[in-house]
Each structure stands twice: as C-alpha cells, then as structure tokens.
Coordinates of C-alpha atoms in Angstrom, one line a residue:
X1 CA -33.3 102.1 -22.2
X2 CA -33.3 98.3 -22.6
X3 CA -36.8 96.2 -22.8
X4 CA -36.6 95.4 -19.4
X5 CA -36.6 98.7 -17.9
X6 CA -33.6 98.6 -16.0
X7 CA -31.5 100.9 -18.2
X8 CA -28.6 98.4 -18.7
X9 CA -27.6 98.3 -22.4
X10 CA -27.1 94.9 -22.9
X11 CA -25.3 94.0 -25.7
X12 CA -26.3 92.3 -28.8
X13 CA -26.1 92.3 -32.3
X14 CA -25.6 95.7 -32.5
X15 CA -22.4 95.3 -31.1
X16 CA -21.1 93.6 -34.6
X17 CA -22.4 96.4 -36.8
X18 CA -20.7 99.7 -37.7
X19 CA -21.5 102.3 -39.3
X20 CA -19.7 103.2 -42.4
X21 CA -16.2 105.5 -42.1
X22 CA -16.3 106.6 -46.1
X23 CA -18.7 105.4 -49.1
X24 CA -16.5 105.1 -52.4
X25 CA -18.7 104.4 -55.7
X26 CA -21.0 102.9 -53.3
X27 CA -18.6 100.7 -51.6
X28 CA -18.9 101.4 -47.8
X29 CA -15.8 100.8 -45.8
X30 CA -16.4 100.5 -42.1
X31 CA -13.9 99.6 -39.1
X32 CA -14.0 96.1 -39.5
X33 CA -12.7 96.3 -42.8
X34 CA -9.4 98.7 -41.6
X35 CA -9.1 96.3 -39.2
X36 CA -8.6 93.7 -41.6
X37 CA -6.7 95.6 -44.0
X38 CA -4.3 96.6 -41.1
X39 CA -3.9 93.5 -40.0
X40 CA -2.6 93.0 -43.7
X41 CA -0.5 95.4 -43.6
X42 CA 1.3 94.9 -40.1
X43 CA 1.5 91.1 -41.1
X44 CA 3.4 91.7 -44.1
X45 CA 5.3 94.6 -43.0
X46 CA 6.9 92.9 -39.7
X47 CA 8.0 89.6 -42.3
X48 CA 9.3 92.1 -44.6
X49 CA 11.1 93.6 -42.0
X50 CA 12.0 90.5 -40.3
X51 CA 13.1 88.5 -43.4
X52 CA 13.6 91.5 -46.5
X53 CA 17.4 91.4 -45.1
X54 CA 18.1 88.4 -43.5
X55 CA 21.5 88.0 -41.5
X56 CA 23.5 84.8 -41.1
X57 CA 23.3 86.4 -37.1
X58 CA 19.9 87.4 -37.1
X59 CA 18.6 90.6 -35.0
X60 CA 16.5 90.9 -32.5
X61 CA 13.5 91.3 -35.0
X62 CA 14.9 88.6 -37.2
X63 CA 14.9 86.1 -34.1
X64 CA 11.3 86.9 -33.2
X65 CA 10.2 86.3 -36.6
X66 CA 12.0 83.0 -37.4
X67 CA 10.8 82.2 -33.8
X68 CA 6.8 82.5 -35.1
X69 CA 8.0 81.1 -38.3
X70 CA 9.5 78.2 -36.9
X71 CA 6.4 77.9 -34.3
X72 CA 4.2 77.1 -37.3
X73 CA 6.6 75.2 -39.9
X74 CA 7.8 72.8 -36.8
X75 CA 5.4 72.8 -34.7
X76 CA 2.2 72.5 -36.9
X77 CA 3.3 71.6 -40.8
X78 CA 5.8 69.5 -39.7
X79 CA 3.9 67.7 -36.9
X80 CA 1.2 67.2 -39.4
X81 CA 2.5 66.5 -43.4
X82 CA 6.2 65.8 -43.0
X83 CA 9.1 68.1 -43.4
X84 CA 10.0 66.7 -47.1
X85 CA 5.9 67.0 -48.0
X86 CA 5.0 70.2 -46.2
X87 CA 8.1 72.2 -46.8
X88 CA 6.2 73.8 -49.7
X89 CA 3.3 74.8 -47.6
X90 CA 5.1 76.2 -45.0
X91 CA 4.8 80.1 -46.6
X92 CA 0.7 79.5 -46.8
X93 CA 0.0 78.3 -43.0
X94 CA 2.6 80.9 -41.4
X95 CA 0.2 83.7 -43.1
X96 CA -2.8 81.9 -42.3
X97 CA -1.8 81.4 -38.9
X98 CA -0.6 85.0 -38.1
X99 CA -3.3 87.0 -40.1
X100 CA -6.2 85.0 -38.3
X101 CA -4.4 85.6 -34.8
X102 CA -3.9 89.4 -35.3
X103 CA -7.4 89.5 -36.7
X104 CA -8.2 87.7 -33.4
X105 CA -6.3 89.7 -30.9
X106 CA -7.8 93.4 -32.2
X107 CA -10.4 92.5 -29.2
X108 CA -8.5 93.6 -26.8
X109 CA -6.4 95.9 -28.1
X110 CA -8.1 99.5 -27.1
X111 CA -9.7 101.9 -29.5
X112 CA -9.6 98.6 -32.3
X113 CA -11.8 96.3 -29.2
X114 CA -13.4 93.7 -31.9
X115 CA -12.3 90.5 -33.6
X116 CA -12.6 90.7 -37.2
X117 CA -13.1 87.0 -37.3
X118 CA -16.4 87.5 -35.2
X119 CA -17.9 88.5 -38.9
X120 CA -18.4 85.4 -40.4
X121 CA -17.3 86.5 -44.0
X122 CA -13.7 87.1 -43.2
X123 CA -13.8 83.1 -41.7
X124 CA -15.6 82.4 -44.9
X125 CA -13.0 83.4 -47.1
X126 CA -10.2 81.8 -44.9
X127 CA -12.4 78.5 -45.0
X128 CA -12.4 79.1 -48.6
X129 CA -8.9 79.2 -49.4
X130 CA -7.9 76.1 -47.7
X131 CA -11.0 74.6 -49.7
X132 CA -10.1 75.3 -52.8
X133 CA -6.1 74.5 -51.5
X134 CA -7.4 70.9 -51.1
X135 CA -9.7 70.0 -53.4
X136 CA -7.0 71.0 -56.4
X137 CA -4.5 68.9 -54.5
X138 CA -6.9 66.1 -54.1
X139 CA -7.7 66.0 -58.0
X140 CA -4.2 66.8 -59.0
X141 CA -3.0 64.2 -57.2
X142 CA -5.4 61.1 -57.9
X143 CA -7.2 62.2 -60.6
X144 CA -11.1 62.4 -61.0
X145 CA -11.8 59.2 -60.0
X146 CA -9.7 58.8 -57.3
X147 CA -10.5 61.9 -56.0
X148 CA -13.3 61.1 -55.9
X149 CA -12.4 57.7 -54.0
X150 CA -10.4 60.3 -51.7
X151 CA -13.2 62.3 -50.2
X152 CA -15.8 59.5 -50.2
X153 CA -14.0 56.8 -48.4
X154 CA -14.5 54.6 -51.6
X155 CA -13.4 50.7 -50.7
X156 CA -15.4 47.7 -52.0
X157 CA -14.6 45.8 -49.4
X158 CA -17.4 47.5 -47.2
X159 CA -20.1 45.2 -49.3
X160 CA -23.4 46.5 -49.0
X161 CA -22.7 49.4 -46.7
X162 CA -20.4 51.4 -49.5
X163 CA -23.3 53.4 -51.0
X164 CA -24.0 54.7 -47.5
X165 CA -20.3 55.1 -46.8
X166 CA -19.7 57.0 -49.9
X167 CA -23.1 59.1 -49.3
X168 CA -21.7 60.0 -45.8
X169 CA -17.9 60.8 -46.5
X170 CA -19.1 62.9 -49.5
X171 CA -21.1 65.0 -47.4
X172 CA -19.3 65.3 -44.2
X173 CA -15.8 65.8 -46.8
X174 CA -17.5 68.0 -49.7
X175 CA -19.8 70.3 -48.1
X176 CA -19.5 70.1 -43.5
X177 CA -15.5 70.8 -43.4
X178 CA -15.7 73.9 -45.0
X179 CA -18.4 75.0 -43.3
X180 CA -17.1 73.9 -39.5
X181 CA -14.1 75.2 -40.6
X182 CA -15.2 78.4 -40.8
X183 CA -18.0 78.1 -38.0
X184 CA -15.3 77.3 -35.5
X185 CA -13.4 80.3 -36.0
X186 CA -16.2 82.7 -36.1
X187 CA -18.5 81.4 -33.7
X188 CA -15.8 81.5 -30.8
X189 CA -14.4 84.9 -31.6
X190 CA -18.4 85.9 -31.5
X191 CA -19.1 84.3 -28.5
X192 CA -15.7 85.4 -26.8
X193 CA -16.3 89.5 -27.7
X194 CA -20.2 89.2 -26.7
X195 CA -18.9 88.2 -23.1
X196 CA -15.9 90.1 -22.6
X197 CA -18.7 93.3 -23.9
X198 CA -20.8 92.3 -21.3
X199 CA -18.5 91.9 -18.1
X200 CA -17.5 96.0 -19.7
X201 CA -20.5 97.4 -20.3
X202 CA -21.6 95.4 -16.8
X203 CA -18.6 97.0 -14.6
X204 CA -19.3 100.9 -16.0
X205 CA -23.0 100.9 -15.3
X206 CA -23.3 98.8 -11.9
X207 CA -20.2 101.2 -10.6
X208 CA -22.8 104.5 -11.1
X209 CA -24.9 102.6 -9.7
X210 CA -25.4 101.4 -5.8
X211 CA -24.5 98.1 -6.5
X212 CA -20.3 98.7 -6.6
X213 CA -19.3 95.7 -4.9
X214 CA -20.9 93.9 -7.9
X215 CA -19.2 96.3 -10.0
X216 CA -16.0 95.4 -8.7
X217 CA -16.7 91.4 -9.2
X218 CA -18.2 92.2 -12.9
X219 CA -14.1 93.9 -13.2
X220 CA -12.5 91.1 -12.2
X221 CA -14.2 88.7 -14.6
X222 CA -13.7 91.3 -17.4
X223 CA -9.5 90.7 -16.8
X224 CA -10.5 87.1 -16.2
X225 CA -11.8 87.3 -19.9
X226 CA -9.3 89.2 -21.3
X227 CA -7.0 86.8 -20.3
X228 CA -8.6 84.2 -21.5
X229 CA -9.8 85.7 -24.6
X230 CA -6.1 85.8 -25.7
X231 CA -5.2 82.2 -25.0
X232 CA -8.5 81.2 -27.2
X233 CA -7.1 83.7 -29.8
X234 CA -3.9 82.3 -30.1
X235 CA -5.5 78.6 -30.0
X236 CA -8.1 79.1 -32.6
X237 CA -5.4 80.2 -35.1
X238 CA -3.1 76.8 -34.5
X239 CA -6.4 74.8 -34.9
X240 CA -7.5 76.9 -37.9
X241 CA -4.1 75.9 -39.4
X242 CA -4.2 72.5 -37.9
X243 CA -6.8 71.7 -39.8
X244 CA -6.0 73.1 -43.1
X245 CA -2.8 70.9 -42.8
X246 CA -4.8 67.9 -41.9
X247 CA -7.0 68.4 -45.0
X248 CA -4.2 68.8 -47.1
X249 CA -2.6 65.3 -45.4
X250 CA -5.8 64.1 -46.6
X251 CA -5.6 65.6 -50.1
X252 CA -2.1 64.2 -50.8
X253 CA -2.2 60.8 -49.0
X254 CA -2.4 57.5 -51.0
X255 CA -6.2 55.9 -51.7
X256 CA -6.3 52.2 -50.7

C-alpha cells in the first residue's frame, strides 16, 4: 500500500534499483549492467556484420549500416569539424552515437523496459570519454599555455575584466561541461522512464478499478509517451554527439 492509502504503487526510486542476477567475488551484476553489456555486443556485432565484408554493391545490411554511419559522419562530424578535420573522429562519434541510442531505446523494448542512461554512472563515463578526448586535444594542440588560453577565453584585450573572464571560462569549460554533459543525458532518460512507468502502472490499476474510462485515457498517454520517448531517445544521442564534436571544434580551433 502507498502512504496515501489508496493502494496505487506510485513509482519512485525504486523503480531504478535491481536486485542482483549473480554475485561473482563480490561483484554483483544486475539487469542494468546486461543491458549495457548487450547493448555492446549488438552494437558491435551489427558493424561487424554490416562492414566485416564490405561489398563494392552493398546488401541490404551493408546499406542500413553505411546509412547510420553516414547519418552521423555527414550529418553531425561533418556539419560540425569539417570533413578534412573530423574524418578521424568519425569511428568515435558513430559508437557514441549508436551505443547511447540503443542504451536509450531498452525503455520500450518489453521484458528489457528501462534506459540504461537513466543511471547516471553509465552517462558519467560517456561524459568522461569525450573529457578526456578534449582536454588531450586541447594540450596537444596549443600546448600548456595556450591551452590554457583555450579553455579560459584568455585575451588582454578585455583590460580589467580578463581575471573575471578567465575565472568564468575556466569554470564553465573545466569543470560545468562535463558535468551538463552528462546531466543532460541522464536526467532526460530518468525523467522520460518515471512518466512513461506512471501512465503503466496508472492504466493496470485504474482498469481493476471503477474508474475505466480513466484507465482508458491513462492508455492513450502511455502510447503518447512511448512515442515520444523514442524521438527524445534518438535526439538525446545526436546532441550527446553534437556536443562532443563541438568540444572537440573547440579543442582544435586556433587561440586568438
């Protein structure tokens, strides 16, 4: 029974905690982590496939996966560092892109029914590859003192504002990217999967109840969500990779 009285098991944080499947030298592995693992494995299996033996005519497997691969390199790397400069991240953002959307679209996929990217870690790490992506290329590229220049927006010109300038950029650079970065992922995959358990859980128990015209209503928004669930999923991946490349733009374009 719920605190209110009224029996209906609204869901909360409980709903992003599972119990382990196995312990292994104290390691639990619980369905979150499959889910992430197979989304691993189908990711890497349907390029393999796709690409392992590619044909001057491609098949229809070979077409769908230079179609997603050509989605990303064109439409995002492209649009964003330039065909000669991005070329080489192309390989990086096509994985980021299609491992985050998979890990997305396990919500409404049934039995699986949950994001993996509504667990902030797997975000984290993401967040934390691009990170580290960028701050080597920022450093590689202008060394430690123009790196530095890089990421705090460092121009004498600005007079007596430049230490607050600098103070600013640092912070909002070094230390609030990352962590939006990540944020925006997981907190709109957590928010998305707490409604779309809601408009559920609200269409089974108001139809045993007396109140099935609401039941039917609390159904259609659960489609309603569904369907919008897996337009966010597919856009929070292209901004997730959107951003990266604009970071890396960042990284590799000349300090004034």
């Amino acid at each position: 029974m719920s605190d209110n009285g009224c029996g209906f098991p609204a869901p909360g944080l409980h709903s992003f905690l599972f119990e382990p499947i196995a312990t292994v030298g104290g390691f639990e592995f619980n369905k979150v982590m499959l889910l992430a693992l197979v989304t691993t494995l189908l990711v890497t299996s349907f390029f393999w496939a796709a690409f392992g033996k590619a044909k001057v005519v491609p098949g229809k497997l070979q077409m769908v996966g230079e179609a997603g691969y050509d989605f990303v390199r064109r439409g995002i790397v492209y649009e964003t560092l330039g065909k000669k400069e991005g070329e080489k991240y192309v390989p990086l953002m096509v994985s980021l892109f299609f491992f985050i959307w998979i890990m997305n679209i396990w919500s409404v996929i049934p039995l699986a029914q949950f994001p993996v990217s509504s667990i902030i870690a797997y975000p984290i790490v993401l967040a934390a590859v691009v990170y580290i992506v960028w701050m080597s290329l920022t450093f590689k590229k202008h060394g430690f003192v123009g790196g530095f220049k890089n990421l705090t927006g460092y121009d004498k010109s600005l007079g007596a504002v430049l230490p607050l300038v600098v103070v600013i950029e640092f912070f909002s650079n070094v230390l609030v990217r990352p962590f939006t970065h990540a944020v925006r992922l997981f907190a709109n995959m957590f928010a998305g999967h707490l409604m779309l358990v809601m408009f559920t859980v609200a269409s089974w128990y108001l139809l045993n109840s007396w109140m099935i015209p609401a039941a039917g209503v609390s159904f259609v928004m659960t489609i309603i969500m569904i369907l919008f669930e897996l337009f966010v999923q597919a856009v929070q991946a292209y901004v997730f990779v959107l951003l990266a490349c604009s970071y890396i733009q960042g990284a590799l374009a000349e300090h004034h």
